Amino acid sequence: QVHLSESGGGSVETGGSLRLSCSVSGNTDSTECVAWFRQAPGKERERVAALSTVGHPYYADNVKGRFAISQNDAKDTVYLQMHNLNAEDTGIYYCAAGDVECGSWYVRFNDWGQGTQVTVSS
């Protein structure tokens, strides 16, 4: 079991920035991917960014150029730096741990954080 905990959410105006943090701990031996998801009421959960443990990033098309995923040197924190936020970015953001490389069809996200709310006002 991997324990993940998000922080850094809040309310910002359109065009603003936020940096989310995901603390990763516990039994991480099999973790090869940490991903950020978001979900708004009535909408499907969407993967917005992912980072393999060897440092390969992935981004959803609608956040490319605005969001950046990274990790600290100790590899126990994954960040999501968000710029130029707009109302479509509003939602609860979760981080999750996957057992295989992020780009694999077989990736499964079995462990999730509690979520942090991001609200972007116009």
Coordinates of N, CA, C and O in Angstrom, one line a residue:
Q1 N 0.8 -1.2 0.0 CA 0.0 0.0 0.0 C 0.9 1.2 0.0 O 1.8 1.4 0.8
V2 N 0.5 2.2 -0.9 CA 1.2 3.4 -1.0 C 0.3 4.5 -0.4 O -0.9 4.5 -0.7
H3 N 0.9 5.4 0.4 CA 0.2 6.5 1.0 C 0.5 7.7 0.2 O 1.7 8.1 0.0
L4 N -0.5 8.5 -0.2 CA -0.3 9.7 -0.9 C -1.2 10.8 -0.3 O -2.3 10.5 0.1
S5 N -0.7 12.0 -0.3 CA -1.4 13.1 0.4 C -1.1 14.3 -0.4 O 0.0 14.8 -0.6
E6 N -2.2 15.0 -0.9 CA -2.1 16.2 -1.7 C -2.2 17.4 -0.8 O -2.9 17.4 0.2
S7 N -1.6 18.5 -1.3 CA -1.7 19.8 -0.7 C -1.5 20.8 -1.7 O -1.0 20.6 -2.8
G8 N -1.8 22.1 -1.4 CA -1.6 23.2 -2.2 C -2.8 23.7 -3.0 O -2.6 24.7 -3.7
G9 N -3.9 23.1 -2.9 CA -5.1 23.6 -3.6 C -5.6 24.9 -3.0 O -5.2 25.3 -1.9
G10 N -6.5 25.5 -3.7 CA -7.0 26.8 -3.2 C -7.9 27.4 -4.3 O -8.2 26.8 -5.3
S11 N -8.2 28.7 -4.1 CA -9.0 29.5 -5.0 C -8.1 30.6 -5.6 O -7.5 31.3 -4.9
V12 N -8.2 30.6 -6.9 CA -7.4 31.6 -7.6 C -8.2 32.2 -8.7 O -9.3 31.7 -9.1
E13 N -7.8 33.4 -9.2 CA -8.5 34.0 -10.3 C -8.0 33.5 -11.6 O -6.9 32.9 -11.7
T14 N -8.8 33.6 -12.7 CA -8.4 33.2 -14.0 C -7.0 33.9 -14.3 O -6.8 35.0 -14.1
G15 N -6.1 33.0 -14.9 CA -4.8 33.5 -15.2 C -3.8 33.3 -14.1 O -2.6 33.5 -14.3
G16 N -4.2 32.9 -12.9 CA -3.3 32.7 -11.8 C -2.6 31.3 -11.9 O -2.8 30.5 -12.8
S17 N -1.9 31.1 -10.8 CA -1.0 29.9 -10.7 C -1.2 29.2 -9.4 O -1.5 29.9 -8.4
L18 N -1.0 28.0 -9.3 CA -0.9 27.2 -8.1 C 0.1 26.1 -8.3 O 0.3 25.6 -9.4
R19 N 0.7 25.7 -7.2 CA 1.5 24.5 -7.2 C 1.0 23.5 -6.2 O 0.9 23.7 -5.0
L20 N 0.6 22.3 -6.7 CA 0.1 21.2 -5.9 C 1.3 20.3 -5.5 O 2.2 20.1 -6.3
S21 N 1.2 19.7 -4.4 CA 2.2 18.8 -3.9 C 1.6 17.4 -3.6 O 0.5 17.4 -3.0
C22 N 2.3 16.4 -3.9 CA 1.8 15.0 -3.5 C 2.9 14.3 -2.8 O 4.0 14.0 -3.4
S23 N 2.7 14.1 -1.5 CA 3.7 13.4 -0.7 C 3.4 11.9 -0.8 O 2.3 11.4 -0.7
V24 N 4.5 11.2 -1.2 CA 4.4 9.7 -1.4 C 5.2 9.0 -0.4 O 6.4 9.3 -0.2
S25 N 4.6 8.0 0.2 CA 5.3 7.2 1.3 C 4.7 5.8 1.3 O 3.8 5.5 0.5
G26 N 5.1 5.1 2.3 CA 4.6 3.7 2.5 C 5.4 2.7 1.6 O 6.6 2.9 1.4
N27 N 4.7 1.7 1.2 CA 5.3 0.6 0.4 C 5.3 1.0 -1.0 O 4.5 0.6 -1.8
T28 N 6.4 1.7 -1.4 CA 6.5 2.2 -2.8 C 7.4 1.3 -3.7 O 7.7 1.8 -4.8
D29 N 7.7 0.1 -3.3 CA 8.7 -0.7 -4.0 C 8.2 -1.0 -5.5 O 9.0 -1.0 -6.4
S30 N 6.9 -1.1 -5.7 CA 6.4 -1.4 -7.0 C 5.9 -0.2 -7.7 O 5.3 -0.4 -8.9
T31 N 6.0 1.0 -7.2 CA 5.5 2.2 -7.8 C 6.4 2.6 -9.0 O 7.6 2.8 -8.8
E32 N 5.8 2.7 -10.2 CA 6.6 3.2 -11.3 C 5.9 4.4 -11.9 O 6.5 5.0 -12.9
C33 N 4.8 4.9 -11.4 CA 4.1 6.0 -12.0 C 3.4 6.8 -10.9 O 2.7 6.2 -10.1
V34 N 3.5 8.1 -10.9 CA 2.6 8.9 -10.1 C 1.9 9.9 -11.0 O 2.6 10.6 -11.8
A35 N 0.6 9.9 -10.9 CA -0.2 10.7 -11.8 C -1.1 11.7 -11.0 O -1.5 11.4 -9.9
W36 N -1.4 12.8 -11.7 CA -2.4 13.7 -11.2 C -3.7 13.6 -12.0 O -3.7 13.6 -13.2
F37 N -4.8 13.4 -11.3 CA -6.1 13.4 -11.9 C -6.9 14.5 -11.4 O -6.6 15.1 -10.3
R38 N -8.0 14.9 -12.1 CA -8.9 15.9 -11.6 C -10.4 15.4 -11.9 O -10.6 14.7 -12.9
Q39 N -11.3 15.9 -11.1 CA -12.7 15.6 -11.4 C -13.6 16.7 -10.9 O -13.4 17.2 -9.8
A40 N -14.5 17.1 -11.8 CA -15.5 18.0 -11.5 C -16.9 17.3 -11.4 O -17.0 16.2 -11.9
P41 N -17.8 17.9 -10.6 CA -19.1 17.2 -10.5 C -19.8 16.9 -11.8 O -19.8 17.7 -12.7
G42 N -20.2 15.6 -11.9 CA -20.9 15.2 -13.1 C -20.0 14.9 -14.3 O -20.5 14.5 -15.4
K43 N -18.7 14.9 -14.1 CA -17.7 14.7 -15.2 C -16.9 13.5 -14.8 O -16.7 13.1 -13.7
E44 N -16.4 12.8 -15.9 CA -15.5 11.7 -15.7 C -14.1 12.2 -15.1 O -13.7 13.3 -15.4
R45 N -13.5 11.4 -14.3 CA -12.2 11.7 -13.8 C -11.2 11.7 -14.9 O -11.2 10.8 -15.8
E46 N -10.4 12.7 -15.0 CA -9.5 13.0 -16.1 C -8.0 12.9 -15.6 O -7.7 13.6 -14.6
R47 N -7.2 12.2 -16.3 CA -5.8 12.2 -16.0 C -5.2 13.4 -16.6 O -5.2 13.6 -17.9
V48 N -4.6 14.3 -15.9 CA -4.0 15.5 -16.4 C -2.5 15.5 -16.6 O -2.0 16.2 -17.5
A49 N -1.8 14.8 -15.8 CA -0.4 14.7 -15.9 C 0.1 13.4 -15.2 O -0.6 12.9 -14.2
A50 N 1.2 12.9 -15.6 CA 1.8 11.7 -15.0 C 3.3 11.8 -15.1 O 3.8 12.4 -16.0
L51 N 4.0 11.1 -14.2 CA 5.4 11.1 -14.1 C 5.9 9.7 -13.8 O 5.5 9.2 -12.7
S52 N 6.7 9.2 -14.6 CA 7.3 7.9 -14.3 C 8.4 8.1 -13.3 O 9.0 9.2 -13.1
T53 N 8.7 7.1 -12.5 CA 9.7 7.2 -11.5 C 11.1 7.4 -12.1 O 12.0 7.8 -11.3
V54 N 11.3 7.2 -13.4 CA 12.6 7.5 -14.0 C 12.5 8.9 -14.6 O 13.5 9.3 -15.3
G55 N 11.4 9.7 -14.5 CA 11.4 11.0 -14.9 C 10.7 11.4 -16.2 O 10.8 12.5 -16.6
H56 N 10.0 10.4 -16.8 CA 9.3 10.7 -18.1 C 7.9 11.3 -17.8 O 7.1 10.7 -17.2
P57 N 7.7 12.5 -18.3 CA 6.4 13.1 -18.1 C 5.4 12.9 -19.2 O 5.7 12.7 -20.3
Y58 N 4.1 13.0 -18.8 CA 3.0 12.9 -19.7 C 2.0 14.0 -19.3 O 1.8 14.3 -18.2
Y59 N 1.3 14.5 -20.4 CA 0.3 15.6 -20.1 C -0.9 15.4 -21.0 O -0.8 15.0 -22.2
A60 N -2.0 15.7 -20.5 CA -3.2 15.8 -21.3 C -3.1 17.0 -22.2 O -2.5 18.0 -21.9
D61 N -3.8 16.9 -23.3 CA -3.7 17.9 -24.4 C -4.1 19.3 -23.8 O -3.5 20.3 -24.2
N62 N -5.1 19.3 -23.0 CA -5.7 20.6 -22.6 C -4.9 21.3 -21.5 O -5.3 22.3 -21.0
V63 N -3.8 20.7 -21.0 CA -3.0 21.3 -20.0 C -1.5 21.5 -20.5 O -0.7 22.1 -19.8
K64 N -1.2 21.0 -21.7 CA 0.1 21.1 -22.2 C 0.5 22.6 -22.4 O -0.3 23.4 -22.9
G65 N 1.7 22.9 -21.9 CA 2.2 24.2 -22.0 C 1.8 25.1 -20.8 O 2.3 26.2 -20.6
R66 N 0.9 24.6 -20.0 CA 0.4 25.3 -18.8 C 0.8 24.6 -17.5 O 1.1 25.3 -16.5
F67 N 0.8 23.3 -17.5 CA 1.1 22.5 -16.3 C 2.5 21.9 -16.5 O 2.9 21.5 -17.6
A68 N 3.1 21.7 -15.4 CA 4.4 20.9 -15.4 C 4.4 20.0 -14.2 O 4.1 20.4 -13.0
I69 N 4.7 18.8 -14.4 CA 4.9 17.8 -13.3 C 6.3 17.6 -13.1 O 7.2 17.5 -14.0
S70 N 6.7 17.4 -11.8 CA 8.1 17.2 -11.4 C 8.2 16.5 -10.1 O 7.1 16.3 -9.4
Q71 N 9.4 16.1 -9.7 CA 9.6 15.5 -8.4 C 10.8 16.0 -7.8 O 11.7 16.6 -8.4
N72 N 10.9 15.9 -6.5 CA 12.0 16.3 -5.7 C 13.1 15.3 -5.8 O 12.9 14.2 -6.3
D73 N 14.3 15.7 -5.4 CA 15.5 14.8 -5.5 C 15.3 13.5 -4.7 O 15.8 12.4 -5.1
A74 N 14.6 13.6 -3.6 CA 14.4 12.4 -2.8 C 13.3 11.5 -3.3 O 13.2 10.4 -2.8
K75 N 12.6 11.9 -4.3 CA 11.6 11.1 -5.0 C 10.4 10.8 -4.1 O 9.7 9.8 -4.4
D76 N 10.2 11.6 -3.1 CA 9.1 11.4 -2.2 C 8.0 12.4 -2.3 O 7.0 12.4 -1.6
T77 N 8.2 13.4 -3.2 CA 7.2 14.4 -3.5 C 7.0 14.6 -5.0 O 8.1 14.8 -5.7
V78 N 5.8 14.7 -5.5 CA 5.6 15.0 -6.9 C 4.8 16.3 -6.9 O 3.8 16.4 -6.2
Y79 N 5.2 17.2 -7.7 CA 4.5 18.5 -7.8 C 3.8 18.6 -9.1 O 4.1 18.0 -10.2
L80 N 2.7 19.4 -9.1 CA 2.0 19.9 -10.3 C 2.0 21.4 -10.3 O 1.2 22.0 -9.5
Q81 N 2.8 22.0 -11.1 CA 2.8 23.4 -11.2 C 1.9 23.8 -12.3 O 2.0 23.4 -13.4
M82 N 0.9 24.7 -11.9 CA -0.2 25.1 -12.8 C -0.1 26.5 -13.1 O -0.1 27.3 -12.1
H83 N -0.1 26.9 -14.3 CA -0.1 28.3 -14.8 C -1.3 28.6 -15.7 O -1.8 27.7 -16.3
N84 N -1.6 29.9 -15.8 CA -2.6 30.3 -16.7 C -3.9 29.6 -16.5 O -4.6 29.1 -17.4
L85 N -4.3 29.5 -15.2 CA -5.5 28.7 -14.9 C -6.8 29.3 -15.4 O -6.9 30.6 -15.5
N86 N -7.7 28.5 -15.8 CA -9.0 29.0 -16.2 C -10.1 28.2 -15.6 O -9.8 27.2 -14.8
A87 N -11.3 28.5 -15.8 CA -12.5 27.9 -15.1 C -12.5 26.4 -15.4 O -13.0 25.6 -14.5
E88 N -12.1 26.0 -16.6 CA -12.1 24.6 -16.9 C -11.1 23.7 -16.1 O -11.2 22.5 -16.1
D89 N -10.2 24.4 -15.4 CA -9.3 23.7 -14.5 C -9.9 23.4 -13.1 O -9.2 22.8 -12.3
T90 N -11.0 24.0 -12.8 CA -11.7 23.8 -11.5 C -12.0 22.3 -11.3 O -12.5 21.6 -12.2
G91 N -11.7 21.8 -10.1 CA -12.1 20.4 -9.8 C -11.3 20.0 -8.6 O -10.5 20.7 -8.0
I92 N -11.5 18.8 -8.2 CA -10.8 18.1 -7.1 C -9.6 17.4 -7.8 O -9.8 16.6 -8.7
Y93 N -8.4 17.7 -7.3 CA -7.2 17.1 -7.9 C -6.7 16.0 -6.9 O -6.5 16.2 -5.7
Y94 N -6.4 14.9 -7.5 CA -5.9 13.7 -6.8 C -4.6 13.3 -7.4 O -4.4 13.4 -8.6
C95 N -3.8 12.7 -6.5 CA -2.6 12.0 -7.1 C -2.8 10.5 -6.8 O -3.5 10.2 -5.8
A96 N -2.2 9.7 -7.6 CA -2.3 8.3 -7.5 C -1.1 7.6 -7.9 O -0.3 8.1 -8.8
A97 N -0.8 6.4 -7.4 CA 0.4 5.6 -7.7 C 0.0 4.5 -8.6 O -0.9 3.7 -8.3
G98 N 0.8 4.3 -9.7 CA 0.6 3.2 -10.6 C 1.8 2.2 -10.5 O 2.9 2.6 -10.2
D99 N 1.5 0.9 -10.8 CA 2.4 -0.1 -10.7 C 3.3 -0.4 -11.8 O 4.3 -1.0 -11.7
V100 N 3.0 0.2 -13.0 CA 3.8 0.1 -14.2 C 4.0 1.5 -14.8 O 3.5 2.5 -14.3
E101 N 4.8 1.6 -15.8 CA 5.2 2.8 -16.4 C 3.9 3.5 -16.9 O 2.9 2.9 -17.3
C102 N 3.9 4.9 -16.8 CA 2.6 5.6 -17.0 C 2.0 5.4 -18.4 O 0.8 5.5 -18.5
G103 N 2.9 5.2 -19.4 CA 2.4 5.1 -20.7 C 1.9 3.7 -21.1 O 1.5 3.5 -22.2
S104 N 2.0 2.8 -20.1 CA 1.6 1.4 -20.4 C 0.1 1.3 -20.3 O -0.6 1.9 -19.5
W105 N -0.5 0.5 -21.2 CA -1.9 0.2 -21.2 C -2.2 -0.6 -19.9 O -3.4 -0.5 -19.4
Y106 N -1.3 -1.2 -19.3 CA -1.5 -2.0 -18.1 C -1.5 -1.3 -16.8 O -1.7 -1.8 -15.7
V107 N -1.2 0.0 -16.9 CA -1.0 0.8 -15.6 C -2.3 0.8 -14.8 O -3.4 1.0 -15.4
R108 N -2.2 0.5 -13.5 CA -3.3 0.5 -12.6 C -3.0 1.4 -11.5 O -1.9 1.3 -10.9
F109 N -4.0 2.3 -11.1 CA -3.8 3.2 -10.0 C -4.6 2.7 -8.9 O -5.8 2.9 -8.8
N110 N -3.9 2.0 -8.0 CA -4.6 1.3 -6.8 C -4.6 2.2 -5.6 O -5.4 1.9 -4.7
D111 N -3.7 3.2 -5.5 CA -3.6 4.0 -4.3 C -3.8 5.4 -4.6 O -3.1 5.9 -5.6
W112 N -4.6 6.1 -3.9 CA -5.0 7.5 -4.2 C -4.9 8.3 -2.9 O -5.1 7.9 -1.8
G113 N -4.7 9.6 -3.2 CA -4.7 10.6 -2.1 C -6.2 11.0 -1.8 O -7.1 10.6 -2.5
Q114 N -6.3 11.9 -0.9 CA -7.7 12.3 -0.5 C -8.2 13.4 -1.4 O -9.4 13.7 -1.3
G115 N -7.4 14.1 -2.2 CA -7.8 15.1 -3.0 C -7.6 16.5 -2.4 O -7.7 16.7 -1.2
T116 N -7.4 17.5 -3.3 CA -7.4 18.9 -2.9 C -8.1 19.7 -3.9 O -8.0 19.5 -5.1
Q117 N -8.9 20.6 -3.4 CA -9.8 21.4 -4.3 C -9.1 22.5 -4.9 O -8.4 23.3 -4.3
V118 N -9.3 22.7 -6.2 CA -8.8 23.8 -7.0 C -10.0 24.5 -7.6 O -10.8 23.9 -8.3
T119 N -10.1 25.8 -7.3 CA -11.2 26.6 -7.8 C -10.7 27.8 -8.5 O -9.9 28.6 -7.9
V120 N -11.1 28.0 -9.7 CA -10.6 29.1 -10.5 C -11.8 30.0 -10.9 O -12.8 29.5 -11.5
S121 N -11.8 31.2 -10.4 CA -12.9 32.1 -10.6 C -12.6 33.0 -11.8 O -11.4 33.4 -12.1
S122 N -13.6 33.4 -12.5 CA -13.5 34.3 -13.7 C -13.5 35.8 -13.2 O -13.8 36.1 -12.1

